[in-house]
Each structure stands twice: as structure tokens, then as C-alpha cells.
Short mmCIF file of C-alpha atoms in Angstrom, two decimals:
data_model
loop_
_atom_site.label_atom_id
_atom_site.label_comp_id
_atom_site.label_asym_id
_atom_site.label_seq_id
_atom_site.Cartn_x
_atom_site.Cartn_y
_atom_site.Cartn_z
CA ASP U 1 -35.26 -161.50 -49.76
CA ALA U 2 -34.57 -164.46 -51.99
CA LYS U 3 -31.02 -164.74 -53.23
CA THR U 4 -31.86 -167.05 -56.11
CA THR U 5 -33.23 -166.81 -59.62
CA GLN U 6 -34.63 -169.74 -61.58
CA PRO U 7 -36.39 -170.19 -64.91
CA PRO U 8 -40.15 -170.20 -64.34
CA SER U 9 -40.81 -173.45 -66.16
CA MET U 10 -39.17 -176.41 -67.86
CA ASP U 11 -40.23 -179.59 -69.60
CA CYS U 12 -38.45 -182.93 -69.53
CA ALA U 13 -39.15 -186.21 -71.28
CA GLU U 14 -39.88 -189.15 -69.02
CA GLY U 15 -36.77 -191.25 -68.43
CA ARG U 16 -34.40 -188.47 -69.40
CA ALA U 17 -32.30 -186.39 -67.03
CA ALA U 18 -33.84 -183.15 -65.80
CA ASN U 19 -31.31 -180.37 -65.29
CA LEU U 20 -32.65 -177.43 -63.29
CA PRO U 21 -30.43 -174.34 -63.11
CA CYS U 22 -30.24 -171.75 -60.36
CA ASN U 23 -28.33 -168.50 -60.06
CA HIS U 24 -27.19 -167.25 -56.67
CA SER U 25 -24.55 -164.68 -57.53
CA THR U 26 -24.70 -162.90 -54.13
CA ILE U 27 -24.20 -166.02 -52.03
CA SER U 28 -21.81 -165.65 -49.09
CA GLY U 29 -19.01 -168.04 -48.33
CA ASN U 30 -20.77 -169.87 -45.51
CA GLU U 31 -24.25 -170.04 -47.01
CA TYR U 32 -25.60 -173.37 -48.18
CA VAL U 33 -27.64 -174.05 -51.31
CA TYR U 34 -30.76 -176.13 -50.73
CA TRP U 35 -33.24 -177.67 -53.13
CA TYR U 36 -36.83 -178.48 -52.26
CA ARG U 37 -39.82 -179.43 -54.34
CA GLN U 38 -43.52 -178.92 -53.83
CA ILE U 39 -46.23 -181.06 -55.32
CA HIS U 40 -49.82 -179.82 -55.48
CA SER U 41 -49.48 -177.31 -52.62
CA GLN U 42 -48.28 -179.96 -50.20
CA GLY U 43 -45.51 -178.98 -47.81
CA PRO U 44 -42.16 -178.63 -49.59
CA GLN U 45 -40.04 -181.77 -49.63
CA TYR U 46 -36.29 -181.69 -49.08
CA ILE U 47 -34.16 -182.95 -51.98
CA ILE U 48 -30.52 -182.10 -51.40
CA HIS U 49 -28.15 -179.40 -50.20
CA GLY U 50 -24.51 -178.44 -50.56
CA LEU U 51 -21.88 -175.83 -49.77
CA LYS U 52 -19.02 -176.17 -52.23
CA ASN U 53 -18.67 -179.72 -53.40
CA ASN U 54 -20.98 -181.61 -55.67
CA GLU U 55 -23.44 -183.78 -53.79
CA THR U 56 -25.45 -186.87 -54.68
CA ASN U 57 -28.15 -188.78 -52.88
CA GLU U 58 -30.84 -191.27 -53.82
CA MET U 59 -33.04 -188.55 -55.29
CA ALA U 60 -30.73 -186.22 -57.16
CA SER U 61 -27.32 -184.70 -57.76
CA LEU U 62 -26.30 -181.14 -57.03
CA ILE U 63 -23.58 -179.49 -59.07
CA ILE U 64 -22.23 -176.20 -57.67
CA THR U 65 -19.91 -174.09 -59.81
CA GLU U 66 -16.46 -173.34 -58.48
CA ASP U 67 -17.28 -169.68 -57.88
CA ARG U 68 -20.54 -170.80 -56.16
CA LYS U 69 -22.58 -168.29 -58.14
CA SER U 70 -24.79 -170.94 -59.68
CA SER U 71 -25.85 -174.53 -59.30
CA THR U 72 -27.74 -177.25 -61.13
CA LEU U 73 -30.05 -179.87 -59.73
CA ILE U 74 -30.03 -183.09 -61.73
CA LEU U 75 -32.80 -185.66 -61.58
CA PRO U 76 -31.11 -188.53 -63.42
CA HIS U 77 -34.18 -190.37 -64.73
CA ALA U 78 -37.26 -188.18 -64.49
CA THR U 79 -40.61 -189.83 -63.89
CA LEU U 80 -44.11 -188.42 -64.07
CA ARG U 81 -44.11 -188.20 -60.26
CA ASP U 82 -41.26 -185.69 -60.47
CA THR U 83 -43.64 -183.10 -61.91
CA ALA U 84 -43.53 -180.35 -59.28
CA VAL U 85 -42.29 -176.87 -58.49
CA TYR U 86 -38.60 -176.96 -57.60
CA TYR U 87 -37.14 -174.32 -55.32
CA CYS U 88 -33.50 -173.40 -55.04
CA ILE U 89 -32.86 -171.66 -51.71
CA VAL U 90 -29.86 -170.07 -50.06
CA ARG U 91 -29.89 -170.69 -46.33
CA VAL U 92 -28.77 -167.56 -44.53
CA ALA U 93 -26.81 -167.42 -41.27
CA GLY U 94 -29.90 -167.47 -39.05
CA ASN U 95 -31.16 -170.65 -40.74
CA GLN U 96 -34.05 -168.83 -42.39
CA PHE U 97 -35.13 -169.84 -45.88
CA TYR U 98 -36.16 -167.17 -48.37
CA PHE U 99 -37.92 -168.82 -51.26
CA GLY U 100 -37.66 -167.54 -54.81
CA THR U 101 -40.26 -168.15 -57.47
CA GLY U 102 -39.08 -171.66 -58.30
CA THR U 103 -39.17 -173.69 -61.52
CA SER U 104 -42.29 -175.59 -62.50
CA LEU U 105 -41.03 -178.85 -63.98
CA THR U 106 -43.35 -180.87 -66.16
CA VAL U 107 -42.30 -184.41 -67.03
CA ILE U 108 -43.83 -185.43 -70.32
CA PRO U 109 -44.72 -189.06 -71.09
CA SER H 1 -36.87 -187.09 -40.08
CA ALA H 2 -39.85 -185.57 -38.31
CA VAL H 3 -43.61 -185.87 -38.41
CA ILE H 4 -45.27 -182.48 -38.35
CA SER H 5 -48.99 -182.04 -37.94
CA GLN H 6 -51.02 -178.89 -38.41
CA LYS H 7 -54.52 -178.19 -37.23
CA PRO H 8 -56.84 -177.37 -38.81
CA SER H 9 -55.93 -178.69 -42.24
CA ARG H 10 -58.32 -176.21 -43.80
CA ASP H 11 -60.92 -173.68 -42.75
CA ILE H 12 -63.33 -171.17 -44.18
CA CYS H 13 -63.70 -168.03 -42.07
CA GLN H 14 -65.61 -164.80 -42.12
CA ARG H 15 -63.79 -161.50 -42.46
CA GLY H 16 -63.02 -159.77 -39.19
CA THR H 17 -62.61 -163.01 -37.27
CA SER H 18 -59.39 -164.70 -36.13
CA LEU H 19 -58.05 -168.21 -36.60
CA THR H 20 -55.35 -169.98 -34.61
CA ILE H 21 -53.30 -172.62 -36.39
CA GLN H 22 -51.41 -175.24 -34.41
CA CYS H 23 -48.16 -176.94 -35.34
CA GLN H 24 -46.99 -180.05 -33.46
CA VAL H 25 -43.76 -181.94 -34.06
CA ASP H 26 -42.91 -185.43 -32.85
CA SER H 27 -39.21 -184.69 -32.34
CA GLN H 28 -37.10 -182.18 -30.49
CA VAL H 29 -36.45 -179.18 -32.68
CA THR H 30 -34.21 -176.16 -32.42
CA MET H 31 -36.09 -173.73 -34.61
CA MET H 32 -39.64 -173.36 -35.87
CA PHE H 33 -40.81 -171.11 -38.67
CA TRP H 34 -44.11 -169.97 -40.14
CA TYR H 35 -44.68 -169.33 -43.84
CA ARG H 36 -47.50 -168.06 -45.99
CA GLN H 37 -48.19 -169.20 -49.52
CA GLN H 38 -50.69 -167.09 -51.37
CA PRO H 39 -52.56 -168.65 -54.30
CA GLY H 40 -50.20 -169.41 -57.16
CA GLN H 41 -47.24 -167.91 -55.35
CA SER H 42 -44.08 -169.07 -53.66
CA LEU H 43 -43.60 -169.34 -49.90
CA THR H 44 -43.00 -166.20 -47.85
CA LEU H 45 -41.42 -166.39 -44.42
CA ILE H 46 -43.63 -164.74 -41.80
CA ALA H 47 -41.56 -165.22 -38.65
CA THR H 48 -39.25 -167.37 -36.60
CA ALA H 49 -41.04 -168.77 -33.55
CA ASN H 50 -38.76 -168.48 -30.53
CA GLN H 51 -39.32 -170.65 -27.48
CA GLY H 52 -40.23 -168.60 -24.46
CA SER H 53 -39.83 -165.24 -26.13
CA GLU H 54 -41.40 -163.09 -28.78
CA ALA H 55 -41.23 -164.28 -32.35
CA THR H 56 -38.91 -162.60 -34.84
CA TYR H 57 -40.98 -161.17 -37.68
CA GLU H 58 -39.93 -160.57 -41.25
CA SER H 59 -40.43 -157.28 -42.98
CA GLY H 60 -44.08 -156.73 -43.77
CA PHE H 61 -45.42 -158.90 -40.97
CA VAL H 62 -46.38 -157.62 -37.52
CA ILE H 63 -47.23 -159.23 -34.22
CA ASP H 64 -50.67 -157.62 -33.98
CA LYS H 65 -51.73 -159.30 -37.19
CA PHE H 66 -49.88 -162.61 -36.77
CA PRO H 67 -49.32 -163.33 -33.07
CA ILE H 68 -47.18 -166.41 -32.55
CA SER H 69 -46.61 -168.54 -29.50
CA ARG H 70 -44.11 -171.30 -28.85
CA PRO H 71 -44.55 -172.56 -25.29
CA ASN H 72 -42.22 -175.54 -25.69
CA LEU H 73 -39.76 -177.13 -28.09
CA THR H 74 -42.30 -179.09 -30.12
CA PHE H 75 -45.40 -176.88 -30.38
CA SER H 76 -46.25 -173.49 -31.85
CA THR H 77 -49.33 -171.55 -32.84
CA LEU H 78 -49.92 -168.85 -35.42
CA THR H 79 -53.00 -166.65 -35.19
CA VAL H 80 -54.28 -164.78 -38.21
CA SER H 81 -56.14 -161.84 -36.70
CA ASN H 82 -58.92 -159.65 -38.02
CA MET H 83 -58.94 -161.58 -41.27
CA SER H 84 -59.70 -160.19 -44.70
CA PRO H 85 -60.00 -162.03 -48.03
CA GLU H 86 -56.36 -161.08 -48.75
CA ASP H 87 -55.36 -163.44 -45.93
CA SER H 88 -56.63 -166.42 -47.92
CA SER H 89 -53.51 -168.55 -48.22
CA ILE H 90 -51.86 -171.76 -47.19
CA TYR H 91 -50.00 -171.35 -43.90
CA LEU H 92 -47.13 -173.74 -43.26
CA CYS H 93 -44.88 -174.37 -40.32
CA SER H 94 -41.40 -175.77 -40.67
CA VAL H 95 -38.82 -177.01 -38.21
CA LEU H 96 -35.10 -177.48 -37.90
CA LEU H 97 -34.39 -180.64 -35.94
CA ALA H 98 -32.12 -180.82 -32.92
CA GLY H 99 -29.08 -183.02 -33.40
CA GLY H 100 -27.36 -181.26 -36.25
CA SER H 101 -29.59 -182.11 -39.20
CA ASN H 102 -29.44 -179.34 -41.76
CA GLU H 103 -32.84 -180.02 -43.27
CA GLN H 104 -35.93 -177.96 -42.68
CA PHE H 105 -39.02 -180.15 -42.51
CA PHE H 106 -42.33 -178.68 -43.54
CA GLY H 107 -45.79 -179.40 -42.25
CA PRO H 108 -48.68 -180.22 -44.59
CA GLY H 109 -50.08 -176.71 -44.39
CA THR H 110 -53.37 -175.12 -43.38
CA ARG H 111 -55.52 -173.90 -46.25
CA LEU H 112 -57.41 -170.79 -45.16
CA THR H 113 -60.20 -169.17 -47.11
CA VAL H 114 -61.62 -165.86 -45.89
CA LEU H 115 -64.99 -164.79 -47.21
#
């Protein structure tokens, strides 16, 4: 079962930062948080992952709270092409992914 | 990264028939997975495809309905058996690459419609 909860939808103005929250209050100490996005029923695309520390790559930043019970994905300058469903996933010990319902992000011109 | 192909990309089938979906990867992988995505829904893990042994199924999925093969490290098949309209979904495979990458890469999916 999914270990994450996310708001079902969010809007963001083009060019502004999109901050997508995720709760994972039952996460275990060795379980990673992953973020993927899915555009138009294509295969999900990897964005970023982390364990404890904040992470940044060319696509996004991931902020994980100190108690690891929640995290935030930040898209620093949202574009129209960032409109997608964003999934926050906790990777369990066997490497399986259990997807939650995700957040549908709409970037508004 | 990895290039994952799935065949067929889409199909329309009659109820009571079976369809086998293929997943091919261009890199060595350690793990392969199969997911189902029903219309308007999130992804649900069906099973982990194990090389040379029976797949490990998630709760609610059984081998008789979704037989899976994985004869080598880079290829797997999922069969949807005795189909009904409720099986209309997108079926996706994903892989975990050998070499320590922590990313799961997803295939483009197979869109199945059962009439």
C-alpha cells in the first residue's frame, strides 16, 4: 500500500516556483522518497529522490523535513510543459514502488 | 539511463481472449516490475518479474490471471488472461538498472481496450 498522501490538485503561475507537498508519516529509517511525474499517460518520468538530506538536480529540489515525515518537491521556474501528475513514492526495502494518488499540477500562463 | 520498449503499444481485444505484452530493455537490469493503470487512476503494482523463477505477485493479483515470464535479464512478458472489460487499462513495465542506479525506469505502456 502507498505510504504517501498528496493534495489531489494544484495550480501554479508560469515562471513561479511550484511547491508540491507530500506526507509520509510512516516512513522507515532506510526508505527513500522518490518523485516521478506522468504526462498524458506516458510512462512516469523520474525527477529526484532523497533519504535525509535536501537534494537538487537540474529539474527540481527536494526538501525533506528533519523527522522525515514529509517532503516538498520544488520546481523553481514552472513552465507549461511541467503540467503533469506528480507522484511522491516511498521505496520499500524490496525496491517496489507503491504509488499514491498523486498531485495534478496545472501551470497557468 | 535505459531504453525500454513495449509491444504492442495498444490493442483492442474481445472478452475471453488473452493478450501477451512484451517488455524489452537495452541495458542489464536487476529487477523488472509490471504495473496496471486503470483509466483516470494511479499506477498499481501487479508483480515483480523474477529471472528464472515465478513472479512475486501483489495482493489482489494472481498468476492464473496475469502469468509473467522473465527468461533473461532484459526481457519479460505479461499475459492478461481471459480478459473482461474491467481489464481495460494501461500496462507498464519498469526496471531497476544494474550498476547501482536507484532510479526505476518506466516503459511507454501498452494501452489495452477490452470489448
